[in-house]
CSV table of C-alpha atoms in Angstrom, one decimal:
chain,number,residue,atom,x,y,z
A,1,SER,CA,-10.7,42.3,9.0
A,2,TYR,CA,-12.7,43.9,11.3
A,3,PHE,CA,-12.9,48.5,12.3
A,4,TYR,CA,-12.8,50.4,15.0
A,5,CYS,CA,-13.2,54.3,15.2
A,6,SER,CA,-10.8,56.2,17.4
A,7,PRO,CA,-8.9,59.7,17.1
A,8,VAL,CA,-5.8,59.5,15.5
A,9,PRO,CA,-3.1,61.3,15.8
A,10,GLU,CA,-1.9,63.2,12.3
A,11,VAL,CA,1.6,64.5,12.3
A,12,MET,CA,2.5,66.5,10.4
A,13,VAL,CA,5.6,68.5,8.8
A,14,ALA,CA,6.4,71.7,8.6
A,15,ARG,CA,9.9,73.0,8.3
A,16,SER,CA,11.4,71.8,11.7
A,17,LEU,CA,8.5,71.6,13.5
A,18,ILE,CA,6.2,69.1,14.4
A,19,HIS,CA,2.8,69.6,14.8
A,20,PHE,CA,-0.4,66.9,16.0
A,21,ALA,CA,-4.0,67.7,15.6
A,22,VAL,CA,-6.9,63.8,16.7
A,23,LEU,CA,-8.9,63.6,14.0
A,24,LEU,CA,-11.4,60.9,14.5
A,25,ALA,CA,-10.4,58.5,11.8
A,26,CYS,CA,-11.5,55.0,10.8
A,27,VAL,CA,-8.4,53.2,10.8
A,28,SER,CA,-8.2,48.7,10.5
A,29,ALA,CA,-8.0,47.5,14.0
A,30,TYR,CA,-8.9,44.1,15.2
A,31,ASN,CA,-11.8,43.9,17.4
A,32,ASN,CA,-13.7,41.4,17.5
A,33,GLY,CA,-15.6,41.4,21.1
A,34,ALA,CA,-12.5,40.7,23.6
A,35,PRO,CA,-12.4,41.4,26.8
A,36,HIS,CA,-10.0,43.7,27.6
A,37,SER,CA,-8.3,44.4,24.4
A,38,ARG,CA,-9.4,48.3,23.8
A,39,THR,CA,-6.2,49.0,25.4
A,40,PRO,CA,-2.9,47.4,25.8
A,41,PRO,CA,-3.2,43.9,28.1
A,42,LEU,CA,-2.3,44.9,31.5
A,43,GLY,CA,-1.9,41.5,33.8
A,44,TRP,CA,0.6,38.8,35.6
A,45,SER,CA,1.2,35.0,33.5
A,46,SER,CA,2.3,32.4,34.8
A,47,TRP,CA,5.7,32.2,33.4
A,48,VAL,CA,8.9,32.6,36.4
A,49,GLY,CA,6.5,32.8,39.0
A,50,LEU,CA,4.7,29.0,39.5
A,51,GLY,CA,6.2,26.6,41.5
A,52,PRO,CA,4.3,22.7,44.1
A,53,LEU,CA,3.0,25.3,45.9
A,54,GLY,CA,5.2,25.4,49.5
A,55,GLU,CA,8.6,25.4,46.1
A,56,HIS,CA,10.2,27.4,44.9
A,57,PRO,CA,9.4,28.7,41.9
A,58,VAL,CA,9.9,26.1,38.9
A,59,PHE,CA,10.5,28.3,35.0
A,60,ASP,CA,7.2,27.8,32.8
A,61,TYR,CA,5.4,25.3,35.8
A,62,CYS,CA,1.3,25.2,36.9
A,63,ASP,CA,-0.7,23.5,38.5
A,64,GLU,CA,-4.0,23.1,39.2
A,65,ALA,CA,-2.7,24.5,43.2
A,66,SER,CA,-0.9,26.6,41.9
A,67,VAL,CA,-3.3,28.4,39.3
A,68,LYS,CA,-5.4,28.6,41.9
A,69,MET,CA,-3.2,30.3,45.0
A,70,ALA,CA,-2.4,33.2,42.0
A,71,ALA,CA,-6.2,33.7,41.5
A,72,ASP,CA,-6.6,34.3,44.9
A,73,ALA,CA,-3.1,36.4,44.8
A,74,TYR,CA,-4.1,38.1,42.7
A,75,VAL,CA,-6.8,40.4,44.1
A,76,ALA,CA,-5.8,40.4,47.4
A,77,VAL,CA,-1.7,41.7,46.2
A,78,GLY,CA,-3.9,44.6,45.0
A,79,LEU,CA,-3.6,44.3,41.4
A,80,TYR,CA,-6.5,43.6,39.5
A,81,ASP,CA,-7.6,48.1,42.3
A,82,ALA,CA,-4.8,49.3,39.9
A,83,GLY,CA,-6.7,47.9,37.2
A,84,TYR,CA,-4.3,44.2,35.9
A,85,ARG,CA,-7.9,41.8,34.1
A,86,HIS,CA,-5.5,39.5,31.8
A,87,PHE,CA,-4.1,35.7,33.6
A,88,HIS,CA,-2.7,33.9,31.5
A,89,LEU,CA,-0.6,30.4,31.8
A,90,ASP,CA,2.6,30.2,28.7
A,91,ASP,CA,4.3,26.6,28.2
A,92,CYS,CA,2.8,24.4,31.2
A,93,TRP,CA,-0.4,23.0,31.1
A,94,ALA,CA,-1.5,21.0,27.6
A,95,GLY,CA,-0.7,16.9,27.9
A,96,PRO,CA,-1.8,14.6,25.1
A,97,ARG,CA,-3.9,15.1,22.4
A,98,ASN,CA,-6.1,13.4,23.0
A,99,ALA,CA,-7.4,9.7,20.3
A,100,SER,CA,-10.0,12.0,18.3
A,101,GLY,CA,-7.2,14.7,18.0
A,102,TYR,CA,-7.9,16.9,21.0
A,103,LEU,CA,-5.4,18.8,23.2
A,104,THR,CA,-6.3,17.6,26.7
A,105,ALA,CA,-4.9,18.5,29.6
A,106,GLU,CA,-2.0,17.2,31.6
A,107,SER,CA,-3.5,15.2,34.4
A,108,ASP,CA,-1.0,14.8,36.9
A,109,HIS,CA,-0.8,18.6,37.2
A,110,PHE,CA,-4.6,19.4,36.1
A,111,PRO,CA,-6.5,15.7,37.3
A,112,ASN,CA,-10.1,17.8,36.5
A,113,GLY,CA,-9.1,19.8,33.0
A,114,MET,CA,-8.8,23.4,32.3
A,115,LYS,CA,-12.5,23.7,32.6
A,116,PRO,CA,-12.9,24.1,37.0
A,117,VAL,CA,-9.2,26.2,37.1
A,118,ILE,CA,-10.7,28.7,34.4
A,119,ASP,CA,-14.2,28.9,36.5
A,120,TYR,CA,-12.5,29.8,39.4
A,121,VAL,CA,-10.2,32.3,37.9
A,122,HIS,CA,-13.1,34.8,36.2
A,123,SER,CA,-15.0,34.2,39.3
A,124,LYS,CA,-12.6,37.0,41.0
A,125,GLY,CA,-13.5,38.7,37.7
A,126,LEU,CA,-10.0,38.3,35.2
A,127,THR,CA,-9.9,37.1,31.0
A,128,PHE,CA,-8.0,34.2,31.5
A,129,GLY,CA,-5.2,33.3,28.3
A,130,LEU,CA,-3.5,30.1,27.3
A,131,TYR,CA,-0.2,29.1,25.6
A,132,THR,CA,0.1,27.7,22.8
A,133,CYS,CA,1.9,27.7,19.6
A,134,GLY,CA,2.4,27.3,15.5
A,135,GLY,CA,4.2,24.5,15.0
A,136,THR,CA,4.5,21.1,15.7
A,137,GLU,CA,6.0,21.4,19.4
A,138,THR,CA,5.8,24.4,21.8
A,139,CYS,CA,9.1,25.6,22.6
A,140,VAL,CA,9.6,24.6,26.3
A,141,GLY,CA,8.4,21.3,26.9
A,142,GLY,CA,7.7,20.0,24.0
A,143,ARG,CA,3.8,19.3,24.0
A,144,PRO,CA,1.8,19.8,20.8
A,145,GLY,CA,1.6,22.8,18.7
A,146,SER,CA,-1.9,23.5,17.3
A,147,LYS,CA,-0.1,22.9,13.3
A,148,ASP,CA,-2.8,20.9,11.5
A,149,HIS,CA,-5.8,21.7,14.3
A,150,TRP,CA,-6.6,24.6,14.3
A,151,GLN,CA,-9.7,24.4,14.8
A,152,GLN,CA,-9.5,21.5,16.3
A,153,ASP,CA,-7.7,23.6,19.7
A,154,ALA,CA,-10.0,26.8,19.0
A,155,ASP,CA,-12.9,24.6,19.9
A,156,VAL,CA,-11.5,23.8,22.3
A,157,PHE,CA,-10.3,26.6,24.3
A,158,ALA,CA,-13.3,28.5,23.4
A,159,SER,CA,-15.2,25.0,25.3
A,160,TRP,CA,-14.1,25.7,28.5
A,161,GLY,CA,-13.9,29.6,29.1
A,162,VAL,CA,-10.6,30.9,27.0
A,163,ASP,CA,-10.7,34.5,26.8
A,164,TRP,CA,-6.9,35.1,24.9
A,165,VAL,CA,-3.9,32.9,23.1
A,166,LYS,CA,-1.7,33.0,22.1
A,167,MET,CA,0.0,32.0,20.1
A,168,ASP,CA,4.4,31.0,19.7
A,169,TRP,CA,6.1,30.0,17.1
A,170,CYS,CA,8.2,27.2,17.4
A,171,ASN,CA,9.1,24.1,15.2
A,172,THR,CA,7.4,26.1,11.9
A,173,GLU,CA,10.2,24.8,9.3
A,174,GLY,CA,8.6,25.9,6.1
A,175,MET,CA,6.4,27.5,7.8
A,176,ASP,CA,5.7,31.2,7.2
A,177,PRO,CA,4.1,33.1,9.0
A,178,LYS,CA,1.2,35.2,7.4
A,179,GLU,CA,0.4,32.7,6.3
A,180,THR,CA,-0.2,30.7,9.2
A,181,TYR,CA,-1.6,32.6,11.9
A,182,PRO,CA,-4.1,34.0,10.1
A,183,LEU,CA,-5.9,30.6,9.8
A,184,MET,CA,-5.8,30.4,13.8
A,185,SER,CA,-6.7,33.5,14.0
A,186,THR,CA,-9.9,32.3,11.6
A,187,ALA,CA,-10.7,29.4,13.7
A,188,LEU,CA,-10.3,31.2,17.2
A,189,ASN,CA,-13.5,33.4,15.2
A,190,LYS,CA,-15.7,30.7,14.1
A,191,THR,CA,-15.6,29.4,17.0
A,192,GLY,CA,-18.0,32.7,18.3
A,193,ARG,CA,-16.4,32.8,21.6
A,194,HIS,CA,-14.7,36.7,21.5
A,195,ILE,CA,-10.6,35.8,22.2
A,196,HIS,CA,-7.8,38.3,21.9
A,197,PHE,CA,-5.2,36.8,19.6
A,198,ASN,CA,-1.1,37.0,20.8
A,199,MET,CA,1.4,36.2,17.6
A,200,CYS,CA,4.4,36.0,19.0
A,201,GLU,CA,7.2,35.3,16.0
A,202,TRP,CA,9.0,37.7,18.3
A,203,GLY,CA,9.6,40.5,15.7
A,204,LYS,CA,11.1,39.0,12.5
A,205,GLU,CA,8.5,39.1,9.6
A,206,ASN,CA,7.3,43.4,10.6
A,207,PRO,CA,4.1,42.0,12.4
A,208,TRP,CA,3.0,45.8,12.9
A,209,GLU,CA,2.4,46.1,9.5
A,210,TRP,CA,-0.6,43.4,9.0
A,211,GLY,CA,-1.9,42.0,12.7
A,212,ASP,CA,-4.6,44.9,12.3
A,213,ASN,CA,-6.4,42.2,9.6
A,214,VAL,CA,-4.6,38.8,12.4
A,215,ALA,CA,-4.9,39.3,15.9
A,216,GLN,CA,-4.7,42.1,18.5
A,217,SER,CA,-1.5,42.4,19.7
A,218,TRP,CA,1.5,40.9,19.0
A,219,ARG,CA,5.6,40.7,19.2
A,220,ALA,CA,7.9,42.9,17.6
A,221,THR,CA,9.7,42.1,19.8
A,222,GLY,CA,12.8,38.8,20.7
A,223,ASP,CA,12.2,37.0,24.2
A,224,HIS,CA,13.1,39.8,27.0
A,225,THR,CA,14.6,39.3,30.9
A,226,PRO,CA,15.8,40.9,33.7
A,227,ILE,CA,19.0,41.7,32.4
A,228,TRP,CA,19.4,45.9,31.5
A,229,SER,CA,20.5,44.5,28.6
A,230,SER,CA,18.1,43.0,27.3
A,231,THR,CA,16.1,45.5,28.4
A,232,LYS,CA,17.9,48.6,26.4
A,233,SER,CA,17.4,46.5,23.3
A,234,ILE,CA,14.2,46.0,23.6
A,235,ILE,CA,13.3,49.2,24.8
A,236,ALA,CA,15.6,49.6,21.4
A,237,ASP,CA,13.7,48.4,19.1
A,238,SER,CA,10.7,49.5,20.5
A,239,ALA,CA,12.1,52.9,19.3
A,240,ALA,CA,12.7,51.7,15.8
A,241,ILE,CA,9.1,50.6,14.7
A,242,PRO,CA,7.6,53.5,12.1
A,243,ALA,CA,5.4,56.2,13.4
A,244,ALA,CA,3.2,54.9,11.0
A,245,ASN,CA,3.0,51.1,12.1
A,246,SER,CA,3.0,51.9,15.9
A,247,GLY,CA,0.4,50.7,18.1
A,248,GLN,CA,-3.3,51.6,18.3
A,249,ALA,CA,-6.5,50.3,20.0
A,250,TYR,CA,-7.2,46.6,19.0
A,251,GLY,CA,-4.0,46.4,17.5
A,252,TRP,CA,-1.2,46.7,20.0
A,253,ASN,CA,3.1,45.8,20.2
A,254,ASP,CA,3.8,43.6,22.1
A,255,MET,CA,7.2,43.7,23.9
A,256,ASP,CA,6.9,40.7,25.6
A,257,MET,CA,6.1,40.3,29.9
A,258,ILE,CA,7.5,42.3,32.7
A,259,GLU,CA,9.6,40.2,34.7
A,260,THR,CA,9.9,43.8,37.7
A,261,GLY,CA,11.0,43.3,40.5
A,262,ASN,CA,12.0,40.1,39.6
A,263,TYR,CA,15.5,38.6,41.8
A,264,GLY,CA,16.5,35.0,43.4
A,265,GLN,CA,12.9,34.5,44.9
A,266,ALA,CA,11.7,33.9,41.1
A,267,ALA,CA,11.9,31.4,38.4
A,268,HIS,CA,14.2,32.3,35.7
A,269,ALA,CA,14.0,31.9,32.4
A,270,ASN,CA,16.1,31.5,29.8
A,271,ASN,CA,19.1,30.7,32.6
A,272,ARG,CA,19.1,34.6,33.6
A,273,GLU,CA,18.5,35.2,37.1
A,274,GLY,CA,16.9,39.3,37.4
A,275,ASN,CA,20.2,41.6,38.8
A,276,MET,CA,18.3,44.9,37.7
A,277,THR,CA,18.8,47.8,40.0
A,278,ALA,CA,15.2,49.2,41.1
A,279,THR,CA,16.1,52.9,39.2
A,280,GLU,CA,16.2,49.7,36.0
A,281,TYR,CA,13.5,47.9,35.9
A,282,LYS,CA,11.7,52.0,36.9
A,283,THR,CA,12.5,52.5,33.4
A,284,GLU,CA,11.7,49.2,31.8
A,285,PHE,CA,8.3,49.5,32.9
A,286,SER,CA,8.0,53.1,32.1
A,287,MET,CA,9.3,52.5,28.8
A,288,TRP,CA,7.0,49.7,27.2
A,289,ALA,CA,4.1,52.1,28.7
A,290,ILE,CA,4.5,55.0,27.1
A,291,SER,CA,5.1,52.1,23.9
A,292,ALA,CA,2.2,51.0,25.0
A,293,SER,CA,2.7,47.8,25.7
A,294,PRO,CA,0.8,45.1,26.7
A,295,LEU,CA,2.2,45.2,30.1
A,296,VAL,CA,2.1,41.7,31.4
A,297,VAL,CA,3.7,41.2,34.5
A,298,THR,CA,5.9,36.9,35.5
A,299,THR,CA,6.6,36.9,38.6
A,300,PRO,CA,5.5,34.8,42.5
A,301,ILE,CA,3.0,36.5,43.8
A,302,TYR,CA,2.8,34.4,46.5
A,303,ASN,CA,5.0,32.9,49.6
A,304,CYS,CA,4.2,29.2,50.6
A,305,THR,CA,6.7,27.4,53.9
A,306,VAL,CA,6.3,24.9,56.2
A,307,PRO,CA,6.4,25.2,59.2
A,308,ALA,CA,9.2,23.1,61.0
A,309,THR,CA,7.5,21.1,63.8
A,310,PRO,CA,9.5,18.1,65.6
A,311,THR,CA,8.5,14.4,64.6
A,312,PRO,CA,8.6,11.4,65.8
A,313,SER,CA,9.5,9.4,63.5
A,314,CYS,CA,10.6,10.3,59.9
A,315,SER,CA,10.0,8.2,55.8
A,316,VAL,CA,11.1,9.2,52.9
A,317,VAL,CA,10.7,6.6,49.4
A,318,LEU,CA,12.6,7.9,46.2
A,319,LEU,CA,9.1,8.0,44.3
A,320,GLU,CA,10.0,8.8,40.4
A,321,GLN,CA,14.0,10.1,40.3
A,322,HIS,CA,14.9,13.5,38.3
A,323,SER,CA,18.2,14.0,38.5
A,324,VAL,CA,21.6,11.3,36.4
A,325,ALA,CA,23.0,11.3,39.4
A,326,ALA,CA,22.1,8.0,42.4
A,327,CYS,CA,19.2,7.9,44.8
A,328,THR,CA,20.5,6.5,47.5
A,329,LEU,CA,18.2,6.3,50.8
A,330,GLY,CA,20.8,8.0,53.9
A,331,GLN,CA,23.6,8.3,51.2
A,332,SER,CA,21.9,10.8,48.6
A,333,TYR,CA,19.0,11.5,50.0
A,334,ASP,CA,17.3,11.6,53.3
A,335,CYS,CA,15.3,12.9,56.8
A,336,ASN,CA,15.6,15.6,59.6
A,337,GLY,CA,13.8,15.2,62.6
A,338,ASN,CA,11.8,18.4,62.2
A,339,ASN,CA,8.9,17.5,59.1
A,340,THR,CA,11.7,18.2,56.5
A,341,MET,CA,14.0,16.1,54.0
A,342,TRP,CA,17.1,17.0,52.3
A,343,ALA,CA,18.8,15.4,49.4
A,344,GLU,CA,22.7,16.2,47.6
A,345,GLY,CA,22.2,15.5,44.0
A,346,CYS,CA,19.0,13.2,44.0
A,347,ARG,CA,16.7,15.4,42.6
A,348,GLY,CA,12.7,13.4,42.5
A,349,VAL,CA,9.4,12.2,44.1
A,350,PHE,CA,9.4,10.8,48.1
A,351,ASN,CA,7.0,11.0,49.5
A,352,CYS,CA,7.7,12.4,53.0
A,353,ASN,CA,6.2,11.9,56.3
A,354,GLY,CA,3.3,10.6,54.4
A,355,ARG,CA,2.7,13.4,51.4
A,356,ASN,CA,4.4,13.4,48.2
A,357,VAL,CA,6.2,16.3,48.2
A,358,THR,CA,8.8,17.2,44.9
A,359,CYS,CA,12.6,18.3,46.0
A,360,ASP,CA,14.0,18.5,42.1
A,361,HIS,CA,16.7,21.4,43.4
A,362,ASP,CA,20.5,22.3,41.0
A,363,GLY,CA,23.3,23.3,42.1
A,364,GLU,CA,25.4,21.1,44.7
A,365,GLY,CA,25.3,20.9,48.3
A,366,ARG,CA,22.2,19.6,50.2
A,367,HIS,CA,19.0,20.9,49.5
A,368,ILE,CA,16.8,20.7,52.2
A,369,CYS,CA,13.1,19.8,51.2
A,370,SER,CA,9.9,20.4,53.2
A,371,CYS,CA,7.0,18.2,54.4
A,372,GLY,CA,4.3,19.7,55.9
A,373,ALA,CA,1.2,21.0,54.2
A,374,PRO,CA,2.6,24.6,53.5
A,375,VAL,CA,0.8,28.0,54.5
A,376,CYS,CA,0.9,30.4,51.6
A,377,THR,CA,0.4,34.5,51.4
A,378,PRO,CA,-0.8,36.4,49.1
A,379,THR,CA,2.8,39.0,48.6
A,380,ILE,CA,5.2,40.7,46.3
A,381,THR,CA,7.5,42.7,47.6
A,382,ALA,CA,7.8,46.6,47.9
A,383,LEU,CA,9.1,47.9,44.9
A,384,GLN,CA,7.7,45.6,43.2
A,385,LYS,CA,4.3,47.6,45.0
A,386,GLU,CA,6.0,51.0,44.2
A,387,ILE,CA,5.7,49.9,39.9
A,388,LEU,CA,3.3,48.4,39.3
A,389,LEU,CA,0.5,49.6,42.3
A,390,ASN,CA,1.4,52.6,40.0
A,391,THR,CA,-1.6,53.7,38.6
A,392,GLU,CA,0.4,57.1,37.0
A,393,VAL,CA,2.4,55.4,35.1
A,394,ILE,CA,-0.6,53.3,34.7
A,395,ALA,CA,-2.7,55.8,32.8
A,396,ILE,CA,0.0,56.7,30.4
A,397,ASN,CA,-0.2,53.3,29.0
A,398,GLN,CA,-3.6,52.6,29.3
A,399,ASP,CA,-5.2,54.6,26.3
A,400,VAL,CA,-6.4,53.9,22.9
A,401,THR,CA,-3.4,56.8,21.3
A,402,PRO,CA,-0.6,55.6,18.9
A,403,GLN,CA,1.8,54.1,20.9
A,404,GLY,CA,4.3,56.7,22.3
A,405,ARG,CA,7.5,57.0,20.5
A,406,PRO,CA,11.0,58.8,20.4
A,407,VAL,CA,10.4,62.8,19.5
A,408,THR,CA,13.5,61.7,16.8
A,409,ASN,CA,14.9,59.0,15.1
A,410,GLY,CA,17.3,57.2,16.3
A,411,ASP,CA,17.6,60.2,19.1
A,412,LEU,CA,16.2,57.2,22.3
A,413,THR,CA,16.8,60.8,24.8
A,414,LEU,CA,13.3,61.5,25.1
A,415,TRP,CA,9.8,59.9,24.4
A,416,THR,CA,6.1,60.9,24.2
A,417,ARG,CA,2.4,60.4,23.3
A,418,SER,CA,0.3,62.2,23.3
A,419,LEU,CA,-2.9,60.9,25.0
A,420,SER,CA,-6.5,61.5,24.3
A,421,ASP,CA,-7.7,64.0,27.6
A,422,GLY,CA,-5.3,66.3,25.1
A,423,SER,CA,-1.9,66.2,28.0
A,424,VAL,CA,1.4,64.9,26.5
A,425,ALA,CA,3.4,61.3,28.4
A,426,VAL,CA,6.9,62.3,28.3
A,427,ALA,CA,9.9,59.4,29.1
A,428,LEU,CA,13.8,61.1,29.6
A,429,TYR,CA,15.3,57.7,28.6
A,430,ASN,CA,19.1,57.9,29.6
A,431,GLN,CA,19.9,54.1,28.6
A,432,GLU,CA,23.6,55.2,29.1
A,433,ASP,CA,26.4,54.4,31.8
A,434,THR,CA,27.3,58.6,33.0
A,435,ALA,CA,24.2,61.0,33.6
A,436,GLN,CA,22.9,63.2,30.9
A,437,ALA,CA,20.5,66.3,30.5
A,438,ILE,CA,17.4,65.8,29.6
A,439,GLY,CA,15.0,68.7,28.4
A,440,PHE,CA,13.1,69.0,26.5
A,441,ASN,CA,10.6,72.3,24.1
A,442,THR,CA,7.2,72.9,23.4
A,443,THR,CA,7.4,72.5,20.0
A,444,GLN,CA,8.4,68.9,20.4
A,445,LEU,CA,4.7,68.1,22.6
A,446,GLY,CA,2.9,69.4,19.1
A,447,TRP,CA,2.7,73.6,20.7
A,448,ASP,CA,3.6,76.0,19.9
A,449,THR,CA,6.8,78.7,21.9
A,450,SER,CA,4.4,80.5,24.3
A,451,THR,CA,2.1,78.0,25.0
A,452,GLU,CA,1.7,77.4,28.7
A,453,ALA,CA,2.5,73.8,30.6
A,454,THR,CA,1.8,72.2,33.9
A,455,VAL,CA,4.5,68.7,34.8
A,456,ARG,CA,3.8,66.3,36.9
A,457,ASP,CA,6.3,63.9,37.9
A,458,LEU,CA,4.9,60.2,37.6
A,459,TRP,CA,7.2,58.8,40.5
A,460,ALA,CA,7.8,61.6,42.3
A,461,HIS,CA,4.4,62.2,42.5
A,462,THR,CA,4.9,65.9,42.4
A,463,LEU,CA,3.5,68.7,40.4
A,464,ASN,CA,7.2,70.5,38.6
A,465,GLY,CA,5.6,74.1,38.2
A,466,THR,CA,4.5,75.8,34.7
A,467,ILE,CA,6.4,76.2,32.2
A,468,THR,CA,6.6,78.0,28.7
A,469,GLY,CA,8.4,77.0,25.9
A,470,VAL,CA,11.1,74.8,27.4
A,471,PHE,CA,11.6,73.0,29.9
A,472,GLU,CA,14.8,73.3,30.9
A,473,PRO,CA,17.2,70.5,31.1
A,474,VAL,CA,17.3,67.8,34.1
A,475,VAL,CA,19.6,65.2,35.0
A,476,VAL,CA,18.8,62.1,34.7
A,477,GLU,CA,21.0,59.1,36.5
A,478,PRO,CA,22.2,55.8,34.3
A,479,HIS,CA,19.7,53.4,33.5
A,480,ALA,CA,17.1,56.1,34.9
A,481,THR,CA,14.1,57.6,33.7
A,482,VAL,CA,11.9,60.6,34.7
A,483,MET,CA,8.7,60.2,33.7
A,484,LEU,CA,6.3,63.0,33.4
A,485,ARG,CA,2.7,64.0,32.0
A,486,VAL,CA,2.2,67.8,30.5
A,487,TYR,CA,-0.9,70.1,30.5
A,488,ARG,CA,-1.4,72.8,28.8
A,489,LYS,CA,-3.7,75.7,30.3
A,490,GLN,CA,-5.6,76.2,29.2
A,491,ASP,CA,-6.7,79.7,27.2
């Protein structure tokens, strides 16, 4: 275990009053020098965000060209300037083990191996993360897991320059996470490289009780998808973590990736297309932020188009069939006259006008695939810019104090997080389907009833005046969160 000294709020209950005093204390924390780990990781993941250039994102896909394009786009769309630093590849990159048992990259997607790709991401000032699994195979791709290859895999990751490793928990029959995760943790540290370790056993064994000795972050919940029922459930799971086990510097409860602003433009994780409203997506970001969860968004951050230009001739040849349905030229696939091809029922890899094209779309009807070279532009939607680049809400997340949680156990309407500068973050959260009036008093922030304080609305970006003792209830719309930062006026 590593140790770190940080401000730790001590909660003292006297009759019905809750007082907060900030003490300087040394607490057990896993600080092995990994970059951007003192506060919750802030970043982007490939999970639903990548596909072959020029095509719609594919669930858990990555290749050299798409990763490099995403690294460029990460900076161009403003994530870097807003403070984001982590860049993660999920279960999409690994090929078979070599004859000596070491992991290799999937050769058709990464023909030059992983190191040049990782070096490119590092050149953008980003922290690079890779996925593995503690069992025999990974969860989605069926790729090699790290079981019984702890040191080999750790050595490979370190030699490539990896800064963050997520270890999932599929295909682990008969294994104990409390015994297994320390094996990889120890192996990573033996490499001599400073690597952030993220555990992912979905919170089933209460990792908040033992994770501080093993990792810098750990999944505390099940998988998150961009639908309201999932978001609501994950927030409730975070609220149930005991106050004594709330996250702290170098030890964070991970609520899973956020999918802010994802609709049809993203791939669909676990067969769930995003359908949340703008209000619900703001709640997702707000509640992950005040809970001091890692804020790692998975979403497309560039858009590629292929100009449809007339061509004097057209040829298409099937190279690799992916569909069960038959692929017959002229019947289930063929050329168009504008540098595109079509496929209906047939899915696979084709050579179209001399260029290899993956045309692999599920669903009925005729699908059009481009045959030309794609032109890619970094982009996120206006809603995503409003939410993901809100540095005032990000600042609530990027602190070293224990995570925010409900003031009263069982009542999820009022959450607070005491911050290092003495202010308090407040979330007025309405999970219900009807509007609710929610307010608070300054004793619930750890101050006395005569305290004067100024209130700032972090979504409206406005100062909402001064209160003395009480913030009168305001109407919070269904599934909405009012995000505030309250500053005590100095005597």
